[in-house]
Coordinates of C-alpha atoms in Angstrom, one line a residue:
X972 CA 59.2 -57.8 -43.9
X973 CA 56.0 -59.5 -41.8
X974 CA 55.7 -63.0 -42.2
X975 CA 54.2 -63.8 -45.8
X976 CA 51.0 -65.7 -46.4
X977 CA 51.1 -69.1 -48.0
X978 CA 49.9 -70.0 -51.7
X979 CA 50.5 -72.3 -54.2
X980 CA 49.6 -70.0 -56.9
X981 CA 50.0 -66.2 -56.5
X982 CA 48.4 -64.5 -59.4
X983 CA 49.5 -61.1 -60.3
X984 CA 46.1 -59.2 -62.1
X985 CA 42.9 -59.7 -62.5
X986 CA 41.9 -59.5 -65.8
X987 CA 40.8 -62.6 -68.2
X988 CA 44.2 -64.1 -67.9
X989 CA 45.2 -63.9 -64.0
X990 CA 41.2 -64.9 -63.4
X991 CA 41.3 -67.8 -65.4
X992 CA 44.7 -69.2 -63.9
X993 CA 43.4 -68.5 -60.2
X994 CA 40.3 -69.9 -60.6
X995 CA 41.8 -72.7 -62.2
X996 CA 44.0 -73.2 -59.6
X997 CA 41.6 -73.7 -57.3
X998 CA 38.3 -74.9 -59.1
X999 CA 40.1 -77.5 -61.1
X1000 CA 43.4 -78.3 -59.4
X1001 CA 42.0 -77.6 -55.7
X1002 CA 45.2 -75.5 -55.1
X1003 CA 44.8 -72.8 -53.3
X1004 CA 45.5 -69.5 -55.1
X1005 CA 45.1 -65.8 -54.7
X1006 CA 44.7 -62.9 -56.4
X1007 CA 45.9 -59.1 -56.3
X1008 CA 44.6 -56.3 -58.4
X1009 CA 45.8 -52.8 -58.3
X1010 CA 41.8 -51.4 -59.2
X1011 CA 39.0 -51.4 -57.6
X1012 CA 37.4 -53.9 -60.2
X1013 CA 38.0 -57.0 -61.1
X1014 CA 38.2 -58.1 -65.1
X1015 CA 41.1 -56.1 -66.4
X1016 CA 40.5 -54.7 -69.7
X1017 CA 38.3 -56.9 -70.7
X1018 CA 35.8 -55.9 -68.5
X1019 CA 36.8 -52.9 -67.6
X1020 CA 37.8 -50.3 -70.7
X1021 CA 38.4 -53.0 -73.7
X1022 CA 36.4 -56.1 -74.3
X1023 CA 33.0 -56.3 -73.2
X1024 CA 32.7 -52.6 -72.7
X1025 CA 33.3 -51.9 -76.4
X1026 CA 31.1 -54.7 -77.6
X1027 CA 28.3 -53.4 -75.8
X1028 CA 28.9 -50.1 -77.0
X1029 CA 28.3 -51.5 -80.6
X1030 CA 25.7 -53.5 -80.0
X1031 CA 23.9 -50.1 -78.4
X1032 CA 25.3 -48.5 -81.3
X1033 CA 23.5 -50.9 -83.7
X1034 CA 20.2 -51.2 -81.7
X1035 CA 20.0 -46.7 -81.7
X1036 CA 20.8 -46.2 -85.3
X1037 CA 18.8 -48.9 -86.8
X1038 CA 21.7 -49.7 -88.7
X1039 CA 20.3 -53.5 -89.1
X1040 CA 16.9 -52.1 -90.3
X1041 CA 18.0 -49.9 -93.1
X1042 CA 18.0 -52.3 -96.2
X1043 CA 14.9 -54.2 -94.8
X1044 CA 11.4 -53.7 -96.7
X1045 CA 8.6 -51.7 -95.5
X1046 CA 11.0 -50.5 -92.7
X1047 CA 10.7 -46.5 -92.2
X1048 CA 14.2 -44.9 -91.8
X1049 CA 13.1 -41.6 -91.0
X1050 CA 12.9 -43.0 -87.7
X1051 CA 16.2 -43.1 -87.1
X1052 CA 17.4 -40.9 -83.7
X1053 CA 20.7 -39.6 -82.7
X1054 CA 21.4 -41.2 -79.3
X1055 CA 22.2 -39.3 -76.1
X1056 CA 25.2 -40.1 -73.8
X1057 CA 23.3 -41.7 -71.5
X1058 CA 21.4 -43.6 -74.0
X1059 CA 24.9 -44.9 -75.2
X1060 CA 26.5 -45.8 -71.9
X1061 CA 23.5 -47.1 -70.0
X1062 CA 23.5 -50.7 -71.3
X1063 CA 27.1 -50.9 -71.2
X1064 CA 27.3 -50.3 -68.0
X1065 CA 25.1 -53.0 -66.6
X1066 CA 26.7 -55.6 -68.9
X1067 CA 30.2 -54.5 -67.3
X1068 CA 28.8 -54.4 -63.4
X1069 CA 26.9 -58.0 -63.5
X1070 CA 30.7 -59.4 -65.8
X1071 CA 32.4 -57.9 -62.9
X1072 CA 30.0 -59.2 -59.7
X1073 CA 30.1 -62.6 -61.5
X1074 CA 33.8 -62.6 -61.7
X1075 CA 33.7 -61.9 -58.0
X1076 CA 31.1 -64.0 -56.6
X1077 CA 33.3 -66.9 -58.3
X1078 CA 36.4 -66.2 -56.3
X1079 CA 34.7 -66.2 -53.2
X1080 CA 32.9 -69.5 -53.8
X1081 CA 36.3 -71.3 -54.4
X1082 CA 38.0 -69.5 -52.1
X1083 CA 40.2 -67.3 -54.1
X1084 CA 41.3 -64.3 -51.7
X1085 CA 41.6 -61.1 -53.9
X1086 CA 44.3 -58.4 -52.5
X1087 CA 43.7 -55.0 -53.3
X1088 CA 46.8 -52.7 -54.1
X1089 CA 50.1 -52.8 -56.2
X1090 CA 51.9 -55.7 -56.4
X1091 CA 56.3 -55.7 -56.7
X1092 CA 58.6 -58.7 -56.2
X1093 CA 60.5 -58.5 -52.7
X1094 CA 62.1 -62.0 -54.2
X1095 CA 61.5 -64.6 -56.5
X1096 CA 58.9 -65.8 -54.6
X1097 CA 57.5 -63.6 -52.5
X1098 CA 55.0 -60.7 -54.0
X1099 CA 54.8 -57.1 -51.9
X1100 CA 50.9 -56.1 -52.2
X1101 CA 51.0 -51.9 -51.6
X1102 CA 47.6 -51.7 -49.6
X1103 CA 45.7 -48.4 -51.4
X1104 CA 45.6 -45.1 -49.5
X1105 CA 48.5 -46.3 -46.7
X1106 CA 46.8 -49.3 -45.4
X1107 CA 50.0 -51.2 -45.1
X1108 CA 52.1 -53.7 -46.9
X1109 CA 51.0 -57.5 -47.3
X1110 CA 53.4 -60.2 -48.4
X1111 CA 52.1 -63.1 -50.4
X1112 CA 54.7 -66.4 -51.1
X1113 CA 53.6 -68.8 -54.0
X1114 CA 55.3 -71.8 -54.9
X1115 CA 54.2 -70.4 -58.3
X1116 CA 53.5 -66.7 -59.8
X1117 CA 51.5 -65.9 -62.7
X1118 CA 51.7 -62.2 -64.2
X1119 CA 49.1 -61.4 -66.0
X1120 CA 49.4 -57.1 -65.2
X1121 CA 48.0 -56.8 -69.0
X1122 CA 49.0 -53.5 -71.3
X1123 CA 47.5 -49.9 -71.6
X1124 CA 47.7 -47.8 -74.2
X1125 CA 50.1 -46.0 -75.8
X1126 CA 50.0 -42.2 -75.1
X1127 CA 52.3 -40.2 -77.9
X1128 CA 53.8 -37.3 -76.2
X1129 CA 52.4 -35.1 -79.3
X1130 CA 49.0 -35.3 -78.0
X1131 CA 47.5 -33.3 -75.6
X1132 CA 45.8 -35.9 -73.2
X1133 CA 44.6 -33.7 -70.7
X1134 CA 42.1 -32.4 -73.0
X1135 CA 38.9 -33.7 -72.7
X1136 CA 38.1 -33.8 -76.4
X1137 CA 41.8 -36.0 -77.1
X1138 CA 41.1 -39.6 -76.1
X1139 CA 42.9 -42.8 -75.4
X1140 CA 41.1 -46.2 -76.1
X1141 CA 40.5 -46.8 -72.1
X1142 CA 39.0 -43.6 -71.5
X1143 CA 36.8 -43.5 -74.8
X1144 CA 34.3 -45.2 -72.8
X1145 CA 33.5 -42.4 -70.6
X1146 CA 33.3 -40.2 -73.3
X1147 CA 30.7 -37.2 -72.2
X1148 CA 29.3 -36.6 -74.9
X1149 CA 28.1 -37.5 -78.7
X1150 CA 30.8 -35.9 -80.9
X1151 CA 29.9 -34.1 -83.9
X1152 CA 33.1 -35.6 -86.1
X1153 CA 36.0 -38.0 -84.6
X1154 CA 39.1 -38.2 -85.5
X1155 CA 40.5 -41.9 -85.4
X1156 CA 44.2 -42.6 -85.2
X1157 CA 45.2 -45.6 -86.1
X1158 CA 44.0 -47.8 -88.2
X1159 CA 44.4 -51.1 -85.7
X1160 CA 42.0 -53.3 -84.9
X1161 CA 40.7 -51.0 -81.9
X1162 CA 40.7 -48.2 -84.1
X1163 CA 38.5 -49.7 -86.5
X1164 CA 36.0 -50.6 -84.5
X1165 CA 35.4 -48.0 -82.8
X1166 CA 35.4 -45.9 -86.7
X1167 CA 32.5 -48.3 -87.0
X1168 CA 30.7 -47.4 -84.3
X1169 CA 30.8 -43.7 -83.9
X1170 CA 29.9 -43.8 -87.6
X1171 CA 26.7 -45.9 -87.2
X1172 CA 25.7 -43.3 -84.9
X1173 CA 25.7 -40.8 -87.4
X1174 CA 29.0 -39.4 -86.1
X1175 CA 31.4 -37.9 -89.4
X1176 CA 34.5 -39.9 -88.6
X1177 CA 38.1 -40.0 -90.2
X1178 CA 40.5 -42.9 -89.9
X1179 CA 44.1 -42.4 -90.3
X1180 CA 46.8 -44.3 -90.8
X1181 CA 50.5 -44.4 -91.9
X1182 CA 49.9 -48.0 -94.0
X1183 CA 48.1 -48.0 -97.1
X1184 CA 45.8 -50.9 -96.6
X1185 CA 43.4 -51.9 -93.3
X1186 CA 44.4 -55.0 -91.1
X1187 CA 46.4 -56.5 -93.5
X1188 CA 46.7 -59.7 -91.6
X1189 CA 43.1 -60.4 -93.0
X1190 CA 42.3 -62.5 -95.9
X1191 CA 42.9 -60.0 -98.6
X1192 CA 39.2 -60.2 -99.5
X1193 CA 38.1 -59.5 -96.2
X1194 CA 40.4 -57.0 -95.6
X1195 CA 38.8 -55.0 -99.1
X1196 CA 35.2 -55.8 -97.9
X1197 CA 35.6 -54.6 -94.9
X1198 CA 37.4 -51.4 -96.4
X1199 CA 34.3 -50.8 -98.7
X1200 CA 31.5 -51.3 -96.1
X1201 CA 32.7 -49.0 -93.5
X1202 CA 33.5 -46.7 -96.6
X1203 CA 29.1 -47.2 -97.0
X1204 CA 28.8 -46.7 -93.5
X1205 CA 30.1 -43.1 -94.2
X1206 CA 34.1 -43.5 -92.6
X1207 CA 36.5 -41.9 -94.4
X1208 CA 39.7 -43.5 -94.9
X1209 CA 43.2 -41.1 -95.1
X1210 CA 46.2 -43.9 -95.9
X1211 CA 49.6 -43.2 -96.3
X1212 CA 49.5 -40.3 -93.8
X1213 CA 50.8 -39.9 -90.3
X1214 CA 49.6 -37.1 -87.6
X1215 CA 52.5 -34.9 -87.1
X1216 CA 50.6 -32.5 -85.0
X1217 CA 47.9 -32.0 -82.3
X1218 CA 46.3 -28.6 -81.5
X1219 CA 43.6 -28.1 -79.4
X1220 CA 42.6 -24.9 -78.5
X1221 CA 39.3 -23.6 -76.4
X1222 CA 36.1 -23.2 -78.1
X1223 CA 37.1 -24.8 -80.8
X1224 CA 38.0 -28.3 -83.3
X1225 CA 41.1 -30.1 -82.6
X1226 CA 43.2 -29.5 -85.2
X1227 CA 45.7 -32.6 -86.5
X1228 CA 48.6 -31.8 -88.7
X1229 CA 49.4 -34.6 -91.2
X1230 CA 52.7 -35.3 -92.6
X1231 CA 51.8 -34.1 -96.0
X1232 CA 51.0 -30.8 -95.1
X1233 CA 47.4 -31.1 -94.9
X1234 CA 45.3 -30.4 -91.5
X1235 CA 42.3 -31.7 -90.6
X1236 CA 39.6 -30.9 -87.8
X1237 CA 37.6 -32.6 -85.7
X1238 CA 35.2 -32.4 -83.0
X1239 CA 37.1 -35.5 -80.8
X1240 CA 40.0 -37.2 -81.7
X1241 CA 40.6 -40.9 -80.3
X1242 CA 45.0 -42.0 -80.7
X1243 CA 44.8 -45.6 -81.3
X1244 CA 49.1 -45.9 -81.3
X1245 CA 49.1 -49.6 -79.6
X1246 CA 49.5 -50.5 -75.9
X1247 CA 52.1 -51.0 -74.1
X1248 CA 52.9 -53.9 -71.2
X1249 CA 52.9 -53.0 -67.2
X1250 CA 55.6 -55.2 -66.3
X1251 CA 57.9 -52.5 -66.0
X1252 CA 56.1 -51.6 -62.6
X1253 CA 57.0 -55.1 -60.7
X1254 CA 60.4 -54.7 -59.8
X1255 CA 61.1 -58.0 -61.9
X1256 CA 64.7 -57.5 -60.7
X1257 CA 64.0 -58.7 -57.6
X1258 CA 62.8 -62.1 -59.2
X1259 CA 65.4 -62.3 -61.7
X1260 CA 62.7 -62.0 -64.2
X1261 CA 64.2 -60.7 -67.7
X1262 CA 61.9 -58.5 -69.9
X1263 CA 62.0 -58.8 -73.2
X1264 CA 61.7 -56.3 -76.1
X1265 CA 59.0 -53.3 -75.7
X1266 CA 59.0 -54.0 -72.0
X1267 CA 56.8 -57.2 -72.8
X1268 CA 57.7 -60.4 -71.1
X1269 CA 59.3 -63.8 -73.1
X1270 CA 58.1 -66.8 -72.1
X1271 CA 58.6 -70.3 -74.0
X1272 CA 55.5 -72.9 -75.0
X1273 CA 54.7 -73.0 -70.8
X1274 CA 54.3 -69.5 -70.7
X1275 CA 57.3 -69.6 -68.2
X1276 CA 59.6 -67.0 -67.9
X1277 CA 63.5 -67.2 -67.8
X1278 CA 62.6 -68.1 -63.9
X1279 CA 61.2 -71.6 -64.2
X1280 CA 58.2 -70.5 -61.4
X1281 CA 57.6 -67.2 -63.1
X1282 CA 54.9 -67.1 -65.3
X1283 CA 53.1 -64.8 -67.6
X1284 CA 49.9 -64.5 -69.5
X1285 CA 47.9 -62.6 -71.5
X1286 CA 48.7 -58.6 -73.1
X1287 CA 51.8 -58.4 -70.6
X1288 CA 53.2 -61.1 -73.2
X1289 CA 52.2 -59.3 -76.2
X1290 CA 50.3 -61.1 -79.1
X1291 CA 47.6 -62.0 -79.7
X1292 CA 46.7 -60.1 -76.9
X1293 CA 42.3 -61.0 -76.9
X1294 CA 40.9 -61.5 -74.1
X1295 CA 40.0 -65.2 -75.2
X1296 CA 43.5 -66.5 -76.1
X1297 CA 44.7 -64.4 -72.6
X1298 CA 42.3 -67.0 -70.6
X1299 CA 43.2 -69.7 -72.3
X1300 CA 47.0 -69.0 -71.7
X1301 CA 46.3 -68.4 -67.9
X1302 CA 44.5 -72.2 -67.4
X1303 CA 47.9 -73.6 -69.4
X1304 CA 49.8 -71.8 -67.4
X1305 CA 48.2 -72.7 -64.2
X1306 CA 48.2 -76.2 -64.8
X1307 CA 51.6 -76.3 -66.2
X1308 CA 52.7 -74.5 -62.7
X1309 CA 50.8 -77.0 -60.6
X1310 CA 51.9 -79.9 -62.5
X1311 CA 49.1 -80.9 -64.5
X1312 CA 50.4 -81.8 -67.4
X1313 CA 47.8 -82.9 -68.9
X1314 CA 45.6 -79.9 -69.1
X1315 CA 48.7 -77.8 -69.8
X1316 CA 48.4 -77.8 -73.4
X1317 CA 47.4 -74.5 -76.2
X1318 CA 45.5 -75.5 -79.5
X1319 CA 47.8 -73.9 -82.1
X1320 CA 44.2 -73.2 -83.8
X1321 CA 43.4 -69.7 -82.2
X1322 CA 40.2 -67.8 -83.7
X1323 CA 40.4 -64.2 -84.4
X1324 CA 36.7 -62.2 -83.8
X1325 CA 36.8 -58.2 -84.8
X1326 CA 33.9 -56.6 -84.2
X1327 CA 34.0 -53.9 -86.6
X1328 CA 30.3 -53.6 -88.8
X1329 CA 30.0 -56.0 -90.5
X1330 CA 32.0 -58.5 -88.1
X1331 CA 35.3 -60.2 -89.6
X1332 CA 36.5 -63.8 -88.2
X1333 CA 39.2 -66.2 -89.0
X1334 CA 40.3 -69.1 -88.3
X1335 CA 43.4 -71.4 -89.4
X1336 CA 45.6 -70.5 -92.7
X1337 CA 45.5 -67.7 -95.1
X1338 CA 45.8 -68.2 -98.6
X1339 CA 49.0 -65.9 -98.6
X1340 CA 50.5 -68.4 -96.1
X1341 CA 49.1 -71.9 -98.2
X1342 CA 51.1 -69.9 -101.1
X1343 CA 54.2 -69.2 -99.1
X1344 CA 54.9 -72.7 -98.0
X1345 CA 53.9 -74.5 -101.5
X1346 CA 50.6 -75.7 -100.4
X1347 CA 47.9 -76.5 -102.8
X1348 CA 44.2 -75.8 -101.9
X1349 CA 41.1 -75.1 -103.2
X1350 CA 38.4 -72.0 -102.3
X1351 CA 35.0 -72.4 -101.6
X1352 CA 32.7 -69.1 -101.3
X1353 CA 29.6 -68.5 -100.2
X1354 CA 27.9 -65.2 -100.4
X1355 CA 25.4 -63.8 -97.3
X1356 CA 23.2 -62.7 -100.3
X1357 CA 22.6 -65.9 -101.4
X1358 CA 21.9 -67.4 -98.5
X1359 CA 18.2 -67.7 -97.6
X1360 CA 19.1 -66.3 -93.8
X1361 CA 21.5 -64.1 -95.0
X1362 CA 18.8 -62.5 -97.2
X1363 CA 15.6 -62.6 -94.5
X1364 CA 18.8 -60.4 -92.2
X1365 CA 19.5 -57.9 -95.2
X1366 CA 23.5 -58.6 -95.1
X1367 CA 24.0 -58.3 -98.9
X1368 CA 27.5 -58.1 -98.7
X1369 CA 28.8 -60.9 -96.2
X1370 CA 30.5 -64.0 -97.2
X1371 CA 32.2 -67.0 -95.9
X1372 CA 35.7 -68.2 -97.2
X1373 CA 36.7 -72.0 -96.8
X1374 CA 40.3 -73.2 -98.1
X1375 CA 40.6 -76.8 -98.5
X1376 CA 43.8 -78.6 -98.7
X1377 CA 44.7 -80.7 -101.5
X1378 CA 44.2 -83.9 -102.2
X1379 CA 42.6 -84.5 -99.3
X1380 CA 40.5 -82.0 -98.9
X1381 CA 41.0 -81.2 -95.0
X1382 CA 39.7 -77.8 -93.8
X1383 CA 42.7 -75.8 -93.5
X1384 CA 41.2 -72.1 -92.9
X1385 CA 37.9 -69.8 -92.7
X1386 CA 37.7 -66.6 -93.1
X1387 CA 34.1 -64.3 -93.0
X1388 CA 32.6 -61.1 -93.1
X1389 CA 29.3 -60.3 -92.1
X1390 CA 26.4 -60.7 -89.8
X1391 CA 27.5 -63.1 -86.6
X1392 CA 30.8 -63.7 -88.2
X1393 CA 32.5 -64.0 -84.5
X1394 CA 30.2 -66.9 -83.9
X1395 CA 29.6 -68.7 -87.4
X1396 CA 33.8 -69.1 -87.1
X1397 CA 33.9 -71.7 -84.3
X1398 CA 31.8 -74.0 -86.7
X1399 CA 34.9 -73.8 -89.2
X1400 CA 37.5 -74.4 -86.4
X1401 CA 35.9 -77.1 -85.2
X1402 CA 35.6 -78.8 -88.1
X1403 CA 39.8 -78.4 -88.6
X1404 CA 40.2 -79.0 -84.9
X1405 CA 38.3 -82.8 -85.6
X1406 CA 40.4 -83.9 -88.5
X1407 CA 37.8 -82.9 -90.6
X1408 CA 37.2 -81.2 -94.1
X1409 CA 34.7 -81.0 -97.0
X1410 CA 33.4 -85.0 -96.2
X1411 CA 32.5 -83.9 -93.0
X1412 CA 30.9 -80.3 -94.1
X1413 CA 28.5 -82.4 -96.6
X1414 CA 27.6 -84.5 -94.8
X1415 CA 26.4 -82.3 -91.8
X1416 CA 22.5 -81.4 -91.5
X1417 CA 22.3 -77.9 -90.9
X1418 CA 18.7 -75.9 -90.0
X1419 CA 17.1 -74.0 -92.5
X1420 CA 17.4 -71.3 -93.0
X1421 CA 20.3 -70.5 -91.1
X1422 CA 23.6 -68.8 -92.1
X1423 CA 25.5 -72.0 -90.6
X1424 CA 24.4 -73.1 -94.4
X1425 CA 27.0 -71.2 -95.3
X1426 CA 29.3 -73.9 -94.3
X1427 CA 27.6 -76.5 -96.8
X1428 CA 27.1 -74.0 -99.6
X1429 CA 31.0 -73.0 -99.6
X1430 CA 31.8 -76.6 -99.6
X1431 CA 29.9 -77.3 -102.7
X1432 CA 31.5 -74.2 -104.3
X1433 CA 34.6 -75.4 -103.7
X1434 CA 33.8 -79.0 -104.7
X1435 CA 32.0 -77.4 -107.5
X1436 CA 35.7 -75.3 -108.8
X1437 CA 38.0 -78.4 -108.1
X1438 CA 35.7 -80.7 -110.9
X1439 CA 35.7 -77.6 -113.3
X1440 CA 39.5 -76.9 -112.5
X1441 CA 39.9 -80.7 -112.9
X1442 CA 38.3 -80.7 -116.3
X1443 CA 40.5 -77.5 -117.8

């Protein structure tokens, strides 16, 4: 082994999770770090084949269907094109490439070497780098190491992935064409938003899933709304069903096999079966690093593994697995490693964004769990449609869930669907993060119009159903 180079933080990936903890190692802590990725980009999935790419997609989506137009006055719908390929893609891809040459340009302005090839332990604290195409072997030694390798997807074996029309969620992105009718399996969070998207497009799509409801983790409300506005959006739901089959013969549909009986054909079909971690590819042996179940890594409140100076962050721990709670646990763990304690905490209060259309967001309790553990609250609603924003946007079916805690009347969770859903949330968690509650909401000035009045019309609905349940 040649003599290893020094580091206080080596950083395994470069996704939003080993980013954030190298460049918090250096930018904040003036540590010096480095970083080794097995690709030729930085960003991971976010960047990459998940996050950004995806979003953009559905912004494009949005923008080339006029899917925000069609309930507006005077607007002529007949106008309304079916996008080409590179219509799609075009946009997406300069989003990724300026994500990606920022990402870069930040390492090299604090200093943050990043090591191309594919990193294994030689020991606990040494990290083999396998330069790409035979360039050699370099050794990195870190007081501390951070992996943050992240997850890919899930490939069933009953699926013919060397088709081109049978698609993984990575590789979705470089689709090659428009399809006529996609197949959606699974009926996840990824899945779903891509259903949304293909099916703005005009695209005849079909979600399938084994369950019998979608995302139940959602406020049950929000989890029907959003069930009935993709339905309007033209996706068809098959519950209670799994794919048993997969043929996909030249010249013609893929055909899926269901485990009723029934088949169905489609143009494209896109397996959405969950992703799997990579940490099966570091030789954690050699660190004494134990995985945990589904190859995913256990770590305890540090994000330290069962080797005090091991570390991992982000999809290669499992969930939440968003690219947003992944760079928050890569500064924690950083700063943990490098013994600032201070900066080492996690807020327990973690939004969820989905950017399905319309856009769901949460933040904080659900009524199921205020029920479970005996909690009393009260609900305050506000409907997009009744907001003077919401209406001047044509979002007649959003809404904006607030659950107050009784007596006192903290904010305790918020859940939304609708236009800007993944940004109207943060208002809500704010609030709860503060102390706050409905005092607070009331006595906020918000612009008009705006849909941040949702915020002071669901308090008043839910001051507004206290007095009458008070009064019963």
């Amino acid at each position: 082994m040649s003599e290893p180079e020094m580091f206080d933080l080596v950083v395994v990936g470069a996704g939003p999770a080993g980013l954030h903890a190298a460049l918090s190692a250096a930018a904040l802590f003036g540590k010096r770090a480095a970083v080794v990725e097995r690709d030729a980009t930085v960003g991971g999935a976010t960047t990459v084949t998940g996050t950004l790419p995806s979003k953009t997609l559905r912004e494009t989506a949005l923008a080339l269907s006029g899917y925000r137009a069609r309930k507006l006055y005077g607007v002529d719908l007949s106008l309304r094109r079916r996008a080409t390929v590179s219509e799609l893609l075009s946009h997406e891809r300069t989003v990724k490439a300026a994500e990606q040459a920022q990402f870069r340009g930040l390492l090299e302005r604090f200093g943050v070497p990043l090591v191309r090839g594919a990193a294994t332990f030689a020991d606990p604290h040494t990290v083999r780098v396998a330069r790409p195409d035979g360039g050699g072997e370099t050794f990195l030694r870190g007081g501390a190491v951070v992996l943050a390798t992240g997850s890919v997807p899930v490939r069933p074996p009953l699926f013919p992935f060397d088709d081109p029309r049978v698609h993984d969620s990575d590789e979705l992105v470089d689709l090659a064409e428009i399809p006529e009718s996609l197949a959606v399996i699974g009926a996840g969070v990824i899945g779903a938003e891509y259903a949304c998207m293909f099916a703005a497009l005009g695209v005849k799509t079909t979600l399938i899933d084994g369950r019998s409801k979608l995302l139940e983790f959602l406020d049950p409300d929000v989890s029907a709304a959003l069930a009935n506005a993709m339905t309007g959006l033209g996706v068809e739901f098959v519950w209670d069903e799994r794919v048993t089959g997969c043929v996909a013969p030249p010249g013609g549909d893929v055909t899926l096999t269901l485990s009723s009986g029934r088949t169905l054909a489609a143009d494209h079909v896109l397996v959405c079966a969950g992703r799997v971690s990579r940490a099966d590819e570091l030789n954690l042996a050699a660190a004494g690093v134990e995985p945990g179940s589904k190859g995913r890594l256990k770590v305890n409140e540090h994000f330290q593994t069962n080797v005090p100076h091991v570390y991992a962050v982000g999809d290669v721990i499992g969930f939440p697995a968003l690219a947003s709670t992944s760079a928050e646990q890569g500064r924690a763990a950083a700063a943990h490693a490098l013994g600032a304690t201070g900066l080492a905490g996690m807020t327990p209060l973690l939004p969820t964004g989905i950017y399905t259309i319309p856009e769901v967001a949460s933040a904080g309790a659900t009524e199921a769990e205020l029920k479970l553990k005996g909690v009393p609250y009260v609900v305050g609603r506000a409907d997009y449609a009744k907001n003077p924003r919401g209406k001047i946007v044509g979002d007649e079916g959003g809404f904006l869930k607030l659950l107050f805690r009784e007596p006192d009347l903290a904010l305790v969770g918020v859940h939304m669907i609708g236009e800007l859903a993944t940004e109207l949330v943060h208002t809500g968690m704010m609030v709860m993060r503060a102390g706050g509650g409905m005092d607070l909401i009331l006595n906020t000035c918000f612009n008009y119009p705006t849909l941040g009045g949702l915020f002071k019309q669901a308090a008043y609905a839910a001051l507004l159903a206290r007095g009458a349940e008070a009064h019963r």
